[in-house]
CSV table of C-alpha atoms and ligand atoms in Angstrom, one decimal:
chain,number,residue,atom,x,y,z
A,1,UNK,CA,-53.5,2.2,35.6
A,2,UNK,CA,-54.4,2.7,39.1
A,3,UNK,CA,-51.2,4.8,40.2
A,4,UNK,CA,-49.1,7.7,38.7
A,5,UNK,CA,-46.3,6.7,36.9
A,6,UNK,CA,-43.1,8.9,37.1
A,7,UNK,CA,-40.0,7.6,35.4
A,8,UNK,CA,-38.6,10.6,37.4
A,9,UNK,CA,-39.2,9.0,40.3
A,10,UNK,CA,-36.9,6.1,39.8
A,11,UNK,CA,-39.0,3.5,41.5
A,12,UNK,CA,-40.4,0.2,41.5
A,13,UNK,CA,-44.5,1.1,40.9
A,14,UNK,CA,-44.6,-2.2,42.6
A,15,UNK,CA,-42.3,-5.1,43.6
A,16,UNK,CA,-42.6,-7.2,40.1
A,17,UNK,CA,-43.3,-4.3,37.8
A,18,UNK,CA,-40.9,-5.3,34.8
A,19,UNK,CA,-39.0,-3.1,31.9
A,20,UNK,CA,-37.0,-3.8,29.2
A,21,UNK,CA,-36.3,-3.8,25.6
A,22,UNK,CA,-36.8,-6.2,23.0
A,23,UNK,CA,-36.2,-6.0,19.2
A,24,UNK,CA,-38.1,-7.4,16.8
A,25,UNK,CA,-36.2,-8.4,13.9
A,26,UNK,CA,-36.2,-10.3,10.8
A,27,UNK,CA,-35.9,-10.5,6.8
A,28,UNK,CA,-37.7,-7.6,5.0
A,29,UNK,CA,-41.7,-8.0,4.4
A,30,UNK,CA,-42.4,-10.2,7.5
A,31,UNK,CA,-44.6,-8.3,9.0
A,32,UNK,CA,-42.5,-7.2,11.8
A,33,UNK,CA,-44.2,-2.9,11.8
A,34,UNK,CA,-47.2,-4.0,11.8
A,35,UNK,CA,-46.3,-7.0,14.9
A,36,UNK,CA,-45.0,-3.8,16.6
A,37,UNK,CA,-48.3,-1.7,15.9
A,38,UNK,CA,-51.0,-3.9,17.0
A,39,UNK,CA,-48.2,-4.8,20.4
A,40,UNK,CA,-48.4,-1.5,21.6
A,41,UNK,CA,-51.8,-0.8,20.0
A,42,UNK,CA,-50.9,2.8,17.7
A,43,UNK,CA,-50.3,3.0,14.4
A,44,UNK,CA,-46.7,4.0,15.1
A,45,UNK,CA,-44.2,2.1,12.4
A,46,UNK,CA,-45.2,2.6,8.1
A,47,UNK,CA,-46.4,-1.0,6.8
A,48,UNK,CA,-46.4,-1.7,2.9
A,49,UNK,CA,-46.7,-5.0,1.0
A,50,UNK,CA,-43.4,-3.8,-0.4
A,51,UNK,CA,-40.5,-5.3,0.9
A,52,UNK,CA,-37.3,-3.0,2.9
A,53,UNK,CA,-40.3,-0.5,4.2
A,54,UNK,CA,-39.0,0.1,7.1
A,55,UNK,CA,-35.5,2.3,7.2
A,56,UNK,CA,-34.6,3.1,10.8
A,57,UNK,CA,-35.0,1.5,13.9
A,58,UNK,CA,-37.9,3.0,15.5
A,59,UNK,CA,-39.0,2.7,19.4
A,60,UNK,CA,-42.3,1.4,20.3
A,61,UNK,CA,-43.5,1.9,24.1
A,62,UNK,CA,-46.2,0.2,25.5
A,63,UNK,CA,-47.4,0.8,29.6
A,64,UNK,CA,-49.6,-1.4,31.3
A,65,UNK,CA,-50.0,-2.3,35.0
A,66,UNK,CA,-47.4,-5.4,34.7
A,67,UNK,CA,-44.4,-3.3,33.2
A,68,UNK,CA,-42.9,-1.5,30.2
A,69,UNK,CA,-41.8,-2.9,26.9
A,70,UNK,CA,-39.5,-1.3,24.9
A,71,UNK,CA,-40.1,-2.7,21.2
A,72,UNK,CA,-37.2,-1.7,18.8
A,73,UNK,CA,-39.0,-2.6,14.8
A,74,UNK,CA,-36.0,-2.4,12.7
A,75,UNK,CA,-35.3,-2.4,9.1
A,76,UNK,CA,-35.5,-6.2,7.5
A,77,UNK,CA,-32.1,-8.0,7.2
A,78,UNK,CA,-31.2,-8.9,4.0
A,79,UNK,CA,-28.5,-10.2,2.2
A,80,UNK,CA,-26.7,-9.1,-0.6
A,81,UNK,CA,-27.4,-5.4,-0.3
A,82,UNK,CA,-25.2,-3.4,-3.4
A,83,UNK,CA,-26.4,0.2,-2.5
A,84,UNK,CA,-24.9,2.2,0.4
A,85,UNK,CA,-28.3,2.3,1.6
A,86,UNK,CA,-29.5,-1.3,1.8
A,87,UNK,CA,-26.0,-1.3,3.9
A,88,UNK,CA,-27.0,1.3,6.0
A,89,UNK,CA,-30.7,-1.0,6.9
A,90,UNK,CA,-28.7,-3.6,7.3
A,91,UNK,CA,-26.1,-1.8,9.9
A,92,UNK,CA,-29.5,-0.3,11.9
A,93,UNK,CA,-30.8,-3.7,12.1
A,94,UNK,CA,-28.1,-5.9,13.0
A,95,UNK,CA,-27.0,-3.0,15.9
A,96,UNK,CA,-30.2,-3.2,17.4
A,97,UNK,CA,-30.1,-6.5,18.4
A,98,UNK,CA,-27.2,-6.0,20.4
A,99,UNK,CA,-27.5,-4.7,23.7
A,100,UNK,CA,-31.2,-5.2,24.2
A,101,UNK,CA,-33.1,-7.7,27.0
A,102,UNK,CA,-34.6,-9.9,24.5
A,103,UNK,CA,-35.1,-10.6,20.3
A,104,UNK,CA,-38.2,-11.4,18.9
A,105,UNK,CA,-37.1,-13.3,15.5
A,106,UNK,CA,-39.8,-12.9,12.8
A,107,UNK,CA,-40.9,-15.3,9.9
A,108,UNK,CA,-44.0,-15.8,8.2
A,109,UNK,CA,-45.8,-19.2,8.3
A,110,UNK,CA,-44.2,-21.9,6.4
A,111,UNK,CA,-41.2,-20.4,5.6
A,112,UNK,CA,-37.6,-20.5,6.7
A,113,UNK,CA,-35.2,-19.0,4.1
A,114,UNK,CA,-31.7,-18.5,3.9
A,115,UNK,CA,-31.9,-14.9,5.5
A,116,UNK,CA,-33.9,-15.9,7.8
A,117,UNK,CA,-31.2,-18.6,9.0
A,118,UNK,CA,-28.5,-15.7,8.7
A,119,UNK,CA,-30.4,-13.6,11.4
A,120,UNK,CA,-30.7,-17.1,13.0
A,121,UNK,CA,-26.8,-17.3,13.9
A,122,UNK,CA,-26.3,-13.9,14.7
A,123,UNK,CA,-29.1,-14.4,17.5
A,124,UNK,CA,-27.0,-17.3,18.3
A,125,UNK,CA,-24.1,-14.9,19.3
A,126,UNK,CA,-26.2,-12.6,21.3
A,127,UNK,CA,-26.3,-13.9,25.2
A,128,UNK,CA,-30.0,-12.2,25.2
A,129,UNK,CA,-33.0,-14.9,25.4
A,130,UNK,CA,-34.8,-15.3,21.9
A,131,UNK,CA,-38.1,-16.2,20.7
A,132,UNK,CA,-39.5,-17.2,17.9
A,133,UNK,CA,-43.0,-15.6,16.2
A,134,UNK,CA,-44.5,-17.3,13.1
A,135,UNK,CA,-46.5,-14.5,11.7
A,136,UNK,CA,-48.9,-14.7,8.8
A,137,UNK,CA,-51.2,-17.8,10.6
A,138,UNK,CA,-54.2,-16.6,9.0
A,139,UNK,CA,-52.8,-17.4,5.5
A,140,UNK,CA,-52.8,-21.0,6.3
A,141,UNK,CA,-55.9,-22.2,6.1
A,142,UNK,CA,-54.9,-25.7,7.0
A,143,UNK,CA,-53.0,-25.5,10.1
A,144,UNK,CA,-51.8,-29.8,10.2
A,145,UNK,CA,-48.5,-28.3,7.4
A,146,UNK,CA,-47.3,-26.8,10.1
A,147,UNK,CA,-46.4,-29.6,12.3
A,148,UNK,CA,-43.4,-30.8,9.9
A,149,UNK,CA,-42.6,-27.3,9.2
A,150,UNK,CA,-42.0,-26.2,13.0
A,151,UNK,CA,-41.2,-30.2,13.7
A,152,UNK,CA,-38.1,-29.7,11.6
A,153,UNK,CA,-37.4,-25.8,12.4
A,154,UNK,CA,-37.1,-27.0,16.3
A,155,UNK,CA,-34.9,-29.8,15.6
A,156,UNK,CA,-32.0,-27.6,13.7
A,157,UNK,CA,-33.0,-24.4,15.9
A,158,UNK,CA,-32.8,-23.5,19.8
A,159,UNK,CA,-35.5,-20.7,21.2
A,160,UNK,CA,-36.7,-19.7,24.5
A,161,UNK,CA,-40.4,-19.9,23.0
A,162,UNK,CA,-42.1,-20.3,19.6
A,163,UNK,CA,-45.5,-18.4,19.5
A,164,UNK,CA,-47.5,-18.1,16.8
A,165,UNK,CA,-49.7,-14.8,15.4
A,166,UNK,CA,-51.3,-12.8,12.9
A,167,UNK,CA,-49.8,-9.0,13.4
A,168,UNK,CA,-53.1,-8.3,11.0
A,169,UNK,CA,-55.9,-9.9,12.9
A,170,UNK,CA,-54.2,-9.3,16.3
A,171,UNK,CA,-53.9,-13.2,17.0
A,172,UNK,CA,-52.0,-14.6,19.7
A,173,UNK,CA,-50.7,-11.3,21.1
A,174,UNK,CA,-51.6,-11.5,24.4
A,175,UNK,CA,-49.4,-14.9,24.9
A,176,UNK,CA,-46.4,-13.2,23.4
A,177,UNK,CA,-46.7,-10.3,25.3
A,178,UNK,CA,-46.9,-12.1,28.4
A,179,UNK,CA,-43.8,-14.1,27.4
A,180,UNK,CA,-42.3,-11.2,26.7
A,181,UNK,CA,-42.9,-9.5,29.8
A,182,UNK,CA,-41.9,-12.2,32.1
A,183,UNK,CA,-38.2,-12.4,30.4
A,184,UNK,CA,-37.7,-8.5,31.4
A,185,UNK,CA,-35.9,-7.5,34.5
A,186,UNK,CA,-37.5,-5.9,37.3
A,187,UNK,CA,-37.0,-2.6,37.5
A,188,UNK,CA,-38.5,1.3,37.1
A,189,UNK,CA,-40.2,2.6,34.3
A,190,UNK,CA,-38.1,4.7,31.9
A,191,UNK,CA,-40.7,6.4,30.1
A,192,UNK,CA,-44.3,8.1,31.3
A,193,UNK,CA,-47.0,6.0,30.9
A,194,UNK,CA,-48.3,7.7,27.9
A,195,UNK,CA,-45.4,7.8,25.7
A,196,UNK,CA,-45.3,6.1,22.9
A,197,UNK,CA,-42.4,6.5,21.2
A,198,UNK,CA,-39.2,8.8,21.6
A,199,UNK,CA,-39.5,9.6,17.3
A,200,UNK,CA,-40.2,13.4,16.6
A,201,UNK,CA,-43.5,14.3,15.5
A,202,UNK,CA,-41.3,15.9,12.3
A,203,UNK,CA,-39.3,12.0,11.5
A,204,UNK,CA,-43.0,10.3,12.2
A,205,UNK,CA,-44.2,13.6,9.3
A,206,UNK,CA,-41.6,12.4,6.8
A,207,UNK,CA,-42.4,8.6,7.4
A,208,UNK,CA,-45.8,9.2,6.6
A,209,UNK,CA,-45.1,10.7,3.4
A,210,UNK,CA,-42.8,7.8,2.6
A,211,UNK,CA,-45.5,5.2,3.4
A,212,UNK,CA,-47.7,7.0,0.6
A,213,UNK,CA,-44.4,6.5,-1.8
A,214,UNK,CA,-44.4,2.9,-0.6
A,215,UNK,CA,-47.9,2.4,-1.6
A,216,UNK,CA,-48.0,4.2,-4.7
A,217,UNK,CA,-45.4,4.4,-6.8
A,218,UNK,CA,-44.5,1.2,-8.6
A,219,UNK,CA,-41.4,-1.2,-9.3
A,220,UNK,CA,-38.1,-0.1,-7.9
A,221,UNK,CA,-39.4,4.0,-7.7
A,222,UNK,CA,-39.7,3.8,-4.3
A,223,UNK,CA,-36.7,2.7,-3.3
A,224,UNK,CA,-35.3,5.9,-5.4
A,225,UNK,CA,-36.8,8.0,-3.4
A,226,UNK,CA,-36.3,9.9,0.2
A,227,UNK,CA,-38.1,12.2,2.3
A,228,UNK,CA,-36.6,15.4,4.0
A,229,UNK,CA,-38.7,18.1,6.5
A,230,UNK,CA,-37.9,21.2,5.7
A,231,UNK,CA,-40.2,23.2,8.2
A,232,UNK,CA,-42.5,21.7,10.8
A,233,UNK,CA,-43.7,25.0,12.3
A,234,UNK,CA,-46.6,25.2,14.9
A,235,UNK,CA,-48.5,28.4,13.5
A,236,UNK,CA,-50.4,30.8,15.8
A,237,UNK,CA,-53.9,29.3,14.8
A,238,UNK,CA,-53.5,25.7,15.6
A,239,UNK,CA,-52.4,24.8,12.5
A,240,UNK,CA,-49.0,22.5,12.2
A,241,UNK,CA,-47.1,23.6,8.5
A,242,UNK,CA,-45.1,21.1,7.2
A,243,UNK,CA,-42.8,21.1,4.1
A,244,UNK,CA,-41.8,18.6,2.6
A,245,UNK,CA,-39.2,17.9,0.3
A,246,UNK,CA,-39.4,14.3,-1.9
A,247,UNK,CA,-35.7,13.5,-2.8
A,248,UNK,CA,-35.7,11.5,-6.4
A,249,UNK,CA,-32.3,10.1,-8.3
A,250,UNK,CA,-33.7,11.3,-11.8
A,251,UNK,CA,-35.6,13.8,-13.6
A,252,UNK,CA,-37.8,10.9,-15.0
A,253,UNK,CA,-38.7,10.0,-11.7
A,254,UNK,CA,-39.7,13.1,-10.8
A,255,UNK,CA,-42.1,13.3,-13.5
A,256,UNK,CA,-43.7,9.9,-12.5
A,257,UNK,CA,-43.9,11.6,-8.8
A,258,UNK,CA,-45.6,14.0,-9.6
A,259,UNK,CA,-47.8,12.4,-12.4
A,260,UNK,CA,-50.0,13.7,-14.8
A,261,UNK,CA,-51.2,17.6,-14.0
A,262,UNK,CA,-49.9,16.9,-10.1
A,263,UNK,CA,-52.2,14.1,-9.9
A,264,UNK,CA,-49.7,12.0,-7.9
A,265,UNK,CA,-48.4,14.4,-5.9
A,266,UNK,CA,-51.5,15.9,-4.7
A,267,UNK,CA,-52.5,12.2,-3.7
A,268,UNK,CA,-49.7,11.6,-1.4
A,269,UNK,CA,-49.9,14.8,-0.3
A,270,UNK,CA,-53.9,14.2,0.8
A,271,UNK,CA,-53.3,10.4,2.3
A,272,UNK,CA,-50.1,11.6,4.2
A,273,UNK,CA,-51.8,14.6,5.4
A,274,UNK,CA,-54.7,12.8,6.7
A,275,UNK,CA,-52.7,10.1,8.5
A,276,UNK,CA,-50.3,13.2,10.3
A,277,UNK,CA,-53.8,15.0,11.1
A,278,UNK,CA,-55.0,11.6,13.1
A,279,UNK,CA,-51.1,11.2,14.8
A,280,UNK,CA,-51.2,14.7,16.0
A,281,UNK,CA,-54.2,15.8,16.7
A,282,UNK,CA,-54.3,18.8,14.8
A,283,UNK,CA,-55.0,20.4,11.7
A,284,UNK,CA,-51.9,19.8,9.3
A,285,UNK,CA,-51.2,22.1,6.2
A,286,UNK,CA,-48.6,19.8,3.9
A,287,UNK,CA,-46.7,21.4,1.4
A,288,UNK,CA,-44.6,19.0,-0.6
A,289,UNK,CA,-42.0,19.7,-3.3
A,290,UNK,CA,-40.3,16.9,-5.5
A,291,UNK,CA,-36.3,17.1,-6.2
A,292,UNK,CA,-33.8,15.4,-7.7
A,293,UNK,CA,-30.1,14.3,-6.5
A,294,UNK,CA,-28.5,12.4,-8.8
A,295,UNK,CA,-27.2,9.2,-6.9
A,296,UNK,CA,-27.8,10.1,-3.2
A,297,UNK,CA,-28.7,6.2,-2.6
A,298,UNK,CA,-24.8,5.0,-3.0
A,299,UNK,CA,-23.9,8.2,-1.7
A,300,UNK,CA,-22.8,7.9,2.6
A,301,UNK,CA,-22.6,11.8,2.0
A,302,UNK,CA,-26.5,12.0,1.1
A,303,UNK,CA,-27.4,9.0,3.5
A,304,UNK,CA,-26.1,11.4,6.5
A,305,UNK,CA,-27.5,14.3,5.5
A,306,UNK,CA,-30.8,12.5,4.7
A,307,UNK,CA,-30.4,10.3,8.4
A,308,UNK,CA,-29.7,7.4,7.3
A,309,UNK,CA,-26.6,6.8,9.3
A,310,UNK,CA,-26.5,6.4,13.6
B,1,LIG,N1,-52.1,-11.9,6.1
B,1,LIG,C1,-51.2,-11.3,6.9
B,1,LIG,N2,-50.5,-10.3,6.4
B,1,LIG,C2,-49.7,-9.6,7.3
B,1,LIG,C3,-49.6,-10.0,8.6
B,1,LIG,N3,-48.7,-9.2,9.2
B,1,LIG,C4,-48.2,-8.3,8.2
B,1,LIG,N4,-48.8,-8.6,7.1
B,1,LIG,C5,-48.6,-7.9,5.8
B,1,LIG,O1,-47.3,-8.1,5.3
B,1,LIG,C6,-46.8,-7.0,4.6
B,1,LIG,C7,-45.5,-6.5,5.2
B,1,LIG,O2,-45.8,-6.0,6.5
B,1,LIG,P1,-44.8,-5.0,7.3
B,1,LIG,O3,-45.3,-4.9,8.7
B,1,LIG,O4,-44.5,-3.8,6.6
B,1,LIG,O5,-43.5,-6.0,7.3
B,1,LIG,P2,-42.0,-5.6,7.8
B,1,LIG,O6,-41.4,-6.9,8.3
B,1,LIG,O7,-42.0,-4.5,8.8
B,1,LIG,O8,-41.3,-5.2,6.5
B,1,LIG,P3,-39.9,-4.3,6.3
B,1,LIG,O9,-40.1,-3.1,7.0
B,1,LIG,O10,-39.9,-4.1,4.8
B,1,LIG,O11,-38.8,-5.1,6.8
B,1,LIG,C8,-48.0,-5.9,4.7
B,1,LIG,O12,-48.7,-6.0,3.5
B,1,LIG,C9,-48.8,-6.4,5.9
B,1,LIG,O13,-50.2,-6.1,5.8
B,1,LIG,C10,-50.4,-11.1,9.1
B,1,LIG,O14,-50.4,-11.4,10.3
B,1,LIG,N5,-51.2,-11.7,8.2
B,2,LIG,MG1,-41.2,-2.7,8.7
């Protein structure tokens, strides 16, 4: 950028600078972190092929020259959730597409399902503009069955703009953002220009250790388990020690956590580590431990203390 950006400052950087915030939301699994990563270009919001990944509306900045967007990835909507904490996803998604400039609905080529039309006519309530993003392109290898998919999507559904992209190979961004940006109002910056997010370094720790849970463990483990910081302390020799605490429902699952001599453990302990060393820029020591509380998923108690709940 060719000026000094001070949200302090409370002015235009120039007459049509633009700012706002826009949520990106949609059904679990549709690639909506990893839309949000490659928009603001930092690996920023955990991604796994698993759906219900994401758990808490997380705040992506990106700065250029034309403006600042505000991206809000939230937790995929989905219906029918049993446990308190597939409730609590589902509160932090649908209250972030309140009060925001714009929503960014998310599906994946080819496919319009039942949740997705749910999200559909609670956008329809909202007075903020709304587009549409077909993610997932590059998995169609023949683009003609797209025409009577999105021929009949248009005809049944009303959005400012449709634009279609592939999150993965970073497809068709440019257009969106530009789309984007042009729907924001005019005014000042709210955050510097290098800011990327207004997460702690100690929620980012703890979502890095539950992408490694996400990725590794298998079947419904994952969604049994939580992650809580217990000490992110900035030692005198540059070194950031974090513990860790993994919060299981059973004993069993513990076991399978930790896996055979620690094997498992020490795993996501190395891969998280590695990840927090690149996001902070320093050396990290990890120290993880794995625990078990009997129900804490149906339990709004737990949830708090674990920050599930706004
Ligand atoms: N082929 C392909 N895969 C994608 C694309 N975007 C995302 N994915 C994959 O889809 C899966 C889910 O991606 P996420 O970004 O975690 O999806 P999400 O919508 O944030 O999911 P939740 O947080 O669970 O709601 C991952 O395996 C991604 O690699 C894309 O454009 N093309
Ligand atoms: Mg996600």
């Amino acid at each position: 950028m060719n000026h000094e950006l001070d949200p302090a400052a409370g002015t235009l950087p120039h007459e049509n600078f633009r700012c706002g915030t826009v949520a990106l939301a949609g059904r679990p699994n549709v690639g909506k972190s990893t839309l949000l990563n490659a928009l603001i270009g930092y690996r920023l919001s955990i991604i796994s092929p698993r759906p219900q990944t994401t758990r808490h509306r997380i705040l992506g900045i990106n700065t250029t020259e034309a403006g600042q967007i505000m991206y809000v990835d939230t937790p995929g909507l989905h219906r029918g959730a049993k446990r308190a904490m597939n409730r609590s996803l589902n509160r932090a998604a649908r209250s972030a597409i309140n009060d925001v400039d714009l929503v960014v609905q998310v599906i994946e080529a080819g496919r319009f399902t039942d949740e997705d039309e749910a999200l559909y006519a609670a956008l329809v309530e909202q007075s903020s503009p709304r587009l549409l993003v077909i993610n997932k392109v590059d998995l169609n290898k023949d683009k003609t069955v797209m025409l009577p998919f999105v021929a009949d999507l248009v005809a049944k559904h009303s959005y400012d703009e449709i634009h279609y992209v592939s999150a993965l190979k970073e497809q068709g961004l440019k257009e969106l953002e530009q789309a984007i940006l042009k729907r924001l109002p005019v005014q000042p910056p709210v955050y510097g220009e290098d800011e990327v997010t207004d997460r702690s370094e100690r929620f980012l720790a703890a979502e890095m250790v539950r992408e490694q849970l996400m990725l590794r463990l298998d079947q419904e483990l994952p969604y049994a388990t939580t992650v809580e910081i217990e000490q992110f302390n900035d030692r005198p020799d540059g070194i950031a020690e974090i513990h860790a605490i993994i919060w299981v429902e059973r004993d069993g699952q513990k076991a399978i956590v930790i896996g055979n001599g620690g094997a498992q453990l020490k795993a996501i302990g190395t891969s998280a580590r590695r990840h927090m060393e690149r996001m902070f820029e320093r050396k990290v020591f990890l120290k993880l431990w794995v625990k078990v509380r009997e129900g804490w998923v149906d339990d709004e108690n737990m949830l708090k203390k674990f920050g599930y709940t706004d």
